Amino acid sequence: MELTINHTTKTFDQLPENLEALMAMEVPERKKGIAVAVNNSIVPQPSWPDTLLKNKDSILIITATQGG
């Protein structure tokens, strides 16, 4: 099964259960300062546990950084 994460295709034996599980895998140390879109729709952090992922979904993860 495949997900496109930040324009890179990743293959999984089994897709993560939901967006929250994917985020725990992709950015385990970050809890704040993250914006996520699934198939070009922003998903608020409180909705991550309820956002189920499907094969071929496109995920964009943006993290805030200090500086300018």
PDB file of C-alpha atoms in Angstrom, residues 3 5-6 12 16-38 43 45 48-49 53 59-63:
ATOM      1  CA  LEU A   3       0.966   6.982   0.623  1.00  0.00           C
ATOM      2  CA  ILE A   5       4.066  12.053   1.957  1.00  0.00           C
ATOM      3  CA  ASN A   6       5.499  15.466   1.089  1.00  0.00           C
ATOM      4  CA  PHE A  12       3.702   0.233   3.711  1.00  0.00           C
ATOM      5  CA  PRO A  16      -1.213   3.240   9.578  1.00  0.00           C
ATOM      6  CA  GLU A  17      -4.594   2.997  11.304  1.00  0.00           C
ATOM      7  CA  ASN A  18      -5.268   6.726  11.057  1.00  0.00           C
ATOM      8  CA  LEU A  19      -3.559  10.077  10.590  1.00  0.00           C
ATOM      9  CA  GLU A  20      -2.548  10.206  14.252  1.00  0.00           C
ATOM     10  CA  ALA A  21      -0.664   6.894  13.893  1.00  0.00           C
ATOM     11  CA  LEU A  22       1.070   8.133  10.744  1.00  0.00           C
ATOM     12  CA  MET A  23       2.151  11.336  12.467  1.00  0.00           C
ATOM     13  CA  ALA A  24       3.560   9.336  15.390  1.00  0.00           C
ATOM     14  CA  MET A  25       5.694   7.462  12.844  1.00  0.00           C
ATOM     15  CA  GLU A  26       6.740  10.441  10.729  1.00  0.00           C
ATOM     16  CA  VAL A  27       7.384  13.114  13.381  1.00  0.00           C
ATOM     17  CA  PRO A  28       7.334  11.345  16.764  1.00  0.00           C
ATOM     18  CA  GLU A  29       9.070  14.157  18.647  1.00  0.00           C
ATOM     19  CA  ARG A  30       6.713  16.924  17.475  1.00  0.00           C
ATOM     20  CA  LYS A  31       3.322  17.629  18.983  1.00  0.00           C
ATOM     21  CA  LYS A  32       2.908  21.328  18.164  1.00  0.00           C
ATOM     22  CA  GLY A  33       3.670  23.535  15.216  1.00  0.00           C
ATOM     23  CA  ILE A  34       2.500  20.997  12.636  1.00  0.00           C
ATOM     24  CA  ALA A  35      -0.060  21.458   9.880  1.00  0.00           C
ATOM     25  CA  VAL A  36      -1.282  18.482   7.877  1.00  0.00           C
ATOM     26  CA  ALA A  37      -3.334  18.176   4.716  1.00  0.00           C
ATOM     27  CA  VAL A  38      -4.761  14.954   3.331  1.00  0.00           C
ATOM     28  CA  VAL A  43      -6.998  18.295   8.881  1.00  0.00           C
ATOM     29  CA  GLN A  45      -5.008  18.101  14.950  1.00  0.00           C
ATOM     30  CA  TRP A  48      -6.241  13.176  13.375  1.00  0.00           C
ATOM     31  CA  PRO A  49      -7.524  10.121  15.316  1.00  0.00           C
ATOM     32  CA  LEU A  53      -6.097   6.770   5.539  1.00  0.00           C
ATOM     33  CA  ILE A  59      -0.274  13.757   2.789  1.00  0.00           C
ATOM     34  CA  LEU A  60       1.449  17.112   3.176  1.00  0.00           C
ATOM     35  CA  ILE A  61       3.162  17.740   6.516  1.00  0.00           C
ATOM     36  CA  ILE A  62       4.389  21.248   7.298  1.00  0.00           C
ATOM     37  CA  THR A  63       6.334  21.985  10.461  1.00  0.00           C
TER      38      THR A  63
END
